[in-house]
Coordinates of C-alpha atoms and ligand atoms in Angstrom, one line a residue:
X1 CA -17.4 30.4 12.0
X2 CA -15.3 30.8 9.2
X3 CA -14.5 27.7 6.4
X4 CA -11.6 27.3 5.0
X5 CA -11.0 26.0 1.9
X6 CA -8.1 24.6 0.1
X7 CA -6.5 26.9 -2.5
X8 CA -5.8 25.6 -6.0
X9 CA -2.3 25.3 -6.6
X10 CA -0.8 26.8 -9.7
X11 CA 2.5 24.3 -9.9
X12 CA 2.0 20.8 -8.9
X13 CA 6.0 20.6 -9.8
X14 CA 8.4 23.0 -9.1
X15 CA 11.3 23.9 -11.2
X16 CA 13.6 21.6 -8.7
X17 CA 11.6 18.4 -10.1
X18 CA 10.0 18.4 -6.6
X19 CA 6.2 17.7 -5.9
X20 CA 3.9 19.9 -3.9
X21 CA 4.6 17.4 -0.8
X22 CA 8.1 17.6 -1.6
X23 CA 9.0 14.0 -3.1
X24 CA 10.4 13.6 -6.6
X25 CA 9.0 11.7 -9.1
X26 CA 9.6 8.1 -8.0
X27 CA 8.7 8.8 -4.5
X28 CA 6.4 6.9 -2.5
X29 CA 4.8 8.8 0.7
X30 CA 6.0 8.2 4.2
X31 CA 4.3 4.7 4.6
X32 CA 4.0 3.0 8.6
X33 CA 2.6 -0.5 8.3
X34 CA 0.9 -2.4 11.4
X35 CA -0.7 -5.8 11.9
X36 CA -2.8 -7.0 14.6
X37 CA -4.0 -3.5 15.7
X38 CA -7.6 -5.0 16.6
X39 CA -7.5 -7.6 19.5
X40 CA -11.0 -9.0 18.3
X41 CA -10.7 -9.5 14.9
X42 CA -9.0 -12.6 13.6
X43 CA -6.8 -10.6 11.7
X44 CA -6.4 -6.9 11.3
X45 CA -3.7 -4.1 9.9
X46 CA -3.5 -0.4 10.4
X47 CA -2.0 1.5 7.5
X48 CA -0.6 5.3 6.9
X49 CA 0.2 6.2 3.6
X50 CA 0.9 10.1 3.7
X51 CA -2.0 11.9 4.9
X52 CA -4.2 8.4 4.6
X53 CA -5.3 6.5 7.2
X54 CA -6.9 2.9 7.0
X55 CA -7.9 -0.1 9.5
X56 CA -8.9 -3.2 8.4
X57 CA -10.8 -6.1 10.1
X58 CA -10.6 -9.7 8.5
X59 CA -12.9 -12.1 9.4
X60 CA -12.8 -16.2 8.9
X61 CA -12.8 -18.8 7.0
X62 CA -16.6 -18.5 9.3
X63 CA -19.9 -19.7 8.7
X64 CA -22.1 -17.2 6.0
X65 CA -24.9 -15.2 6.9
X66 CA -27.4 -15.1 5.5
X67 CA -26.7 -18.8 4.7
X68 CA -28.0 -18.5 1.0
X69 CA -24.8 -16.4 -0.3
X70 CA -22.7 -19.2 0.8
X71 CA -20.7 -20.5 -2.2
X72 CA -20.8 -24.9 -2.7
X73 CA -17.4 -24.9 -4.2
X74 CA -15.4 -22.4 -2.8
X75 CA -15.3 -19.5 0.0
X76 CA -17.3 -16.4 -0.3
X77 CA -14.8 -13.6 -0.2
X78 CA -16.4 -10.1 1.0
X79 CA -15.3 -6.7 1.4
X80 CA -16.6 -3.9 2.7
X81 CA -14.8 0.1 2.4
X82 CA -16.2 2.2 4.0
X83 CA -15.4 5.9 4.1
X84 CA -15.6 7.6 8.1
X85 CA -18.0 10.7 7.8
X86 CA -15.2 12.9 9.0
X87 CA -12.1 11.7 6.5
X88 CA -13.0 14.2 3.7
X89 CA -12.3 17.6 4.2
X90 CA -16.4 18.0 3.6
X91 CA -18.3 15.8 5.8
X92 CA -19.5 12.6 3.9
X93 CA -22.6 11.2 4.3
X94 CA -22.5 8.3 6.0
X95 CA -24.4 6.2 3.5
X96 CA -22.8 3.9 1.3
X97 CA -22.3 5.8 -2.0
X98 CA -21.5 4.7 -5.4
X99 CA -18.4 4.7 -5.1
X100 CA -17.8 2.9 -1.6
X101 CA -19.8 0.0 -3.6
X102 CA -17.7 -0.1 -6.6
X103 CA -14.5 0.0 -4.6
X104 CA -15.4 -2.5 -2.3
X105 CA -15.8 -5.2 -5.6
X106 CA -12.3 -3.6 -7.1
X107 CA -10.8 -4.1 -3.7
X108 CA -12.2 -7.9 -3.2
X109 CA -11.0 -9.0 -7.5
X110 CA -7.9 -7.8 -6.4
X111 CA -7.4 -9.9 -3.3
X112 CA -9.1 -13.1 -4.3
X113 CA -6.1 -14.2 -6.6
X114 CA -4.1 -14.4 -4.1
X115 CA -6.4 -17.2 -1.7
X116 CA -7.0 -20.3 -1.8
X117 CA -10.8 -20.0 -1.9
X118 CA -11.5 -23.3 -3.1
X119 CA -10.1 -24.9 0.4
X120 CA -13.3 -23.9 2.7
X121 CA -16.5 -23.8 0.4
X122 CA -19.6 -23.0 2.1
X123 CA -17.3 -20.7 4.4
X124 CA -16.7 -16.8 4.1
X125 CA -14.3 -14.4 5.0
X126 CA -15.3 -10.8 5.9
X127 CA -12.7 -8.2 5.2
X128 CA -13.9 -4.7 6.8
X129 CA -12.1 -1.3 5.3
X130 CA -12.6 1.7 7.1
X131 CA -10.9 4.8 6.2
X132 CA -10.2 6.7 8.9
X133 CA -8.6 9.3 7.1
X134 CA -7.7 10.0 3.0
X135 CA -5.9 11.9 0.7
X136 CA -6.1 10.1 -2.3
X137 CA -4.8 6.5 -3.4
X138 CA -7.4 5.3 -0.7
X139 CA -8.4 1.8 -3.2
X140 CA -4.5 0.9 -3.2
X141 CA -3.6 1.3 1.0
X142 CA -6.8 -0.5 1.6
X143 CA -5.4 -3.3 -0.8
X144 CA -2.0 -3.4 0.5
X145 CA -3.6 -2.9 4.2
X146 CA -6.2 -6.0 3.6
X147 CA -3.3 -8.0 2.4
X148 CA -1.7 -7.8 5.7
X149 CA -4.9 -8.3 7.7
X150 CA -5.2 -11.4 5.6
X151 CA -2.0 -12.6 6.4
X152 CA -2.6 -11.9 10.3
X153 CA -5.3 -13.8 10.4
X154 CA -3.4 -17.1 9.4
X155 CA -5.4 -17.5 5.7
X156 CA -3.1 -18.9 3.8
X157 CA -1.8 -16.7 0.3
X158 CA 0.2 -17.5 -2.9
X159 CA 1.5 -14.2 -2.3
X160 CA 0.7 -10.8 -0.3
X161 CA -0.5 -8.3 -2.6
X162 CA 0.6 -4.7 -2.4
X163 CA -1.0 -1.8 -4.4
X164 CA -0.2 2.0 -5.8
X165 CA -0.6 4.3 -8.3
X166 CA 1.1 6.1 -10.6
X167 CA -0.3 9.0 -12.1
X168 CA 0.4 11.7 -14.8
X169 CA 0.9 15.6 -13.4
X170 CA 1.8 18.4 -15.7
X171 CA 2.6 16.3 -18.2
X172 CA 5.3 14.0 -15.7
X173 CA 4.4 10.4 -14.9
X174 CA 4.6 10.2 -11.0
X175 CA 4.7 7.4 -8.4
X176 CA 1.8 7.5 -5.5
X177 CA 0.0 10.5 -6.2
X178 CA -2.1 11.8 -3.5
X179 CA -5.1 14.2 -4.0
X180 CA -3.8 17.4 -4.9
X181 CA -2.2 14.9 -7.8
X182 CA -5.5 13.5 -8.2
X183 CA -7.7 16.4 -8.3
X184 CA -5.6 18.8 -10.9
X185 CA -3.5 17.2 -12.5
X186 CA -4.3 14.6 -15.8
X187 CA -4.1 10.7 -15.1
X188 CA -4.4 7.8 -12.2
X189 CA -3.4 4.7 -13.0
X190 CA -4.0 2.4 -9.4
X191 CA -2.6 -1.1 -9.8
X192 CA -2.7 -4.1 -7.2
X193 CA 0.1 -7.1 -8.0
X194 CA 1.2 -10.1 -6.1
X195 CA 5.2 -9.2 -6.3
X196 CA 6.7 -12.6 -5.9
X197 CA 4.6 -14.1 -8.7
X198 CA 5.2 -10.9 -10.2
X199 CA 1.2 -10.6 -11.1
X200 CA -0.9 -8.1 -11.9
X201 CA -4.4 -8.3 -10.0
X202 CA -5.8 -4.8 -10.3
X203 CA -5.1 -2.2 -13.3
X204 CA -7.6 0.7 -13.6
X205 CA -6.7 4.1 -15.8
X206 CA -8.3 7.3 -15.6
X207 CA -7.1 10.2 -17.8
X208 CA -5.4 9.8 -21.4
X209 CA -1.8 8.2 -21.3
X210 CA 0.3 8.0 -24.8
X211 CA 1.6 4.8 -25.3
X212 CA 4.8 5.6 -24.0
X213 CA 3.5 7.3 -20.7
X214 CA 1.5 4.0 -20.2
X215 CA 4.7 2.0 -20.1
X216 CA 6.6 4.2 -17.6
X217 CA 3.3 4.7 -15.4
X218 CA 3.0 0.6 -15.5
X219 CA 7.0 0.3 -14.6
X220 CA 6.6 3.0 -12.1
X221 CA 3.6 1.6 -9.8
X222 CA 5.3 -2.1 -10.1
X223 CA 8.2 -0.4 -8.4
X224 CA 6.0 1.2 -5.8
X225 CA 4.0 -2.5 -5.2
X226 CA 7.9 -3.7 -5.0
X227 CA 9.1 -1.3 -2.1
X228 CA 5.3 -1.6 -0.2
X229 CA 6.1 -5.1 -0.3
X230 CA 9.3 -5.1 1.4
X231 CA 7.4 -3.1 3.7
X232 CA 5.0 -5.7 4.3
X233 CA 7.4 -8.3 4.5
X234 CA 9.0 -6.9 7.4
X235 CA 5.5 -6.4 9.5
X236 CA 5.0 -9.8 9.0
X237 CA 8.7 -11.2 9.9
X238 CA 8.7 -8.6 13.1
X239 CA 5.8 -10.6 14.3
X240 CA 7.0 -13.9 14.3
X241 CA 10.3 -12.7 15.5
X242 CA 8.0 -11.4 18.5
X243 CA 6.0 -15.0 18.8
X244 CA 9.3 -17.0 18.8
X245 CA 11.0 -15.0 21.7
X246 CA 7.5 -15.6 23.6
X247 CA 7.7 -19.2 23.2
X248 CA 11.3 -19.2 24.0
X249 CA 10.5 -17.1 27.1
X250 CA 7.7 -19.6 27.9
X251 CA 9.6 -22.8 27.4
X252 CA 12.3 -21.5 29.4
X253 CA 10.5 -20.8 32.6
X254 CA 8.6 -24.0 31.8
X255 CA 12.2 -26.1 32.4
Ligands
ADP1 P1 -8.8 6.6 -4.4 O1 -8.9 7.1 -2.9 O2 -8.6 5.2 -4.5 O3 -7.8 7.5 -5.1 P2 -10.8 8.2 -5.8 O4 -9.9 8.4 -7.0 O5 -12.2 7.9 -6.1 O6 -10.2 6.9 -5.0 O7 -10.7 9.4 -4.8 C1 -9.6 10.1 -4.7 C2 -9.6 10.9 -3.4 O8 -10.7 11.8 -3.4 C3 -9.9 10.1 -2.1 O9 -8.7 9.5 -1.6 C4 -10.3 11.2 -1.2 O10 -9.2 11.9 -0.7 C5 -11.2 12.1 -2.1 N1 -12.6 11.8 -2.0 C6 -13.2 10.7 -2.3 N2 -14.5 10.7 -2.0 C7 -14.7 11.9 -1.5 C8 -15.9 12.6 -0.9 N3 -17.1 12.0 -0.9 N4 -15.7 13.8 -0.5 C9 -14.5 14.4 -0.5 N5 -13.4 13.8 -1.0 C10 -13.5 12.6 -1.5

């Protein structure tokens, strides 16, 4: 049995301008949106970002358990990511790590501005992440995923939130950078907004950014939340589109 591992690539950008997957700067990957993938959940999304691949479950408003986390003011908000053993090229182990931890909390502070917590205390809502799949930019789809889940399960929002990176490769600032992007070249910069309110609920920065680079990286990944939000939009209006011709069907073989 032979392993093979990924070479390291010696031009992330090509004299063209173009990435190693082939997009230019301000490219977003290939991005398929779904909601209500999971029949038993209350509300649930399916996302593909590039080579990622993301369910999510969303539970409640429901009664807490244990009953002692439950909150007397407002909802308790959890979430859960979770990485599948087999969605690294190396097998994972399947215990919660570090970092699952950390990003579930990073996940959940970027969600909760956008609910109404305050309107079911003592209640909680469960949102499960699993990544199925991922190639970087994992923190973000989950975000924009969980969003949509939230949304299909009727809790009502001040706004969707969507979430992407922009990142910093051989000395370029890029939009959406996946994990060859991650791995060798220089900065991340993940950020999470609620578009309409035009809100930032998420900004986290890894590698050294001038001033200037900061700016465009900020601009850039506001752009990509922008176009992911269109995106989500039109899951959401498809749906109801769907529901309304069901009713209409209904009511007319009702008469
Ligand atoms: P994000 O997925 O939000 O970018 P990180 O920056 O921590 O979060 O991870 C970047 C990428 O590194 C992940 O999307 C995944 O492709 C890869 N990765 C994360 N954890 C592991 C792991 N345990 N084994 C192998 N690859 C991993």
């Amino acid at each position: 049995m032979s392993l093979i591992k990924q070479s390291i690539p010696t031009k992330l950008i090509d004299e063209n301008g173009l990435r190693l997957s082939g997009r230019k700067f301000d490219e977003l990957r290939t991005t398929k949106l779904e909601m209500g993938t999971l029949k038993r959940a209350d509300g649930s999304a399916y996302i593909e970002q590039g080579k990622n691949k993301i369910l999510v479950a969303v539970y409640g408003p429901r009664e807490v358990h244990p009953a002692h986390l439950a909150l007397p003011d407002r909802c308790l908000l959890r979430c859960l990511y979770r990485m599948a053993s087999f969605s690294v090229e190396e097998r994972k182990s399947p215990a919660p790590g570090r970092r699952e931890i950390e990003l579930s909390k990073v996940i959940r502070e970027s969600l909760e501005p956008a609910l109404f917590l305050e309107e079911f205390p003592r209640a909680g809502i469960d949102v499960y992440i699993q990544i199925l799949q991922a190639d970087g930019g994992t923190r973000c789809a989950s975000i924009t995923a969980a969003a949509l889940a939230l949304a299909d399960a009727g809790i009502r929002m001040r706004d969707l939130v969507s979430a992407c990176a922009a990142g910093k490769v051989e000395g370029q600032v890029v939009l959406d950078i996946d994990d060859a992007e991650d791995k060798y070249g220089s900065g991340d910069m993940p950020i999470a907004m609620m578009p309409r309110k035009n809100e930032i609920t998420l900004l986290q920065l890894d590698g050294m950014f001038e001033p200037d680079e900061f700016r465009k990286a900020l601009e850039l990944a506001q752009q990509g939340c922008h176009q992911l939000y269109e995106l989500q939009r039109n899951v959401i209006k498809e749906k109801y589109k769907t529901i309304r011709e069901e009713v209409a069907s209904d009511e007319k073989k009702d008469k």
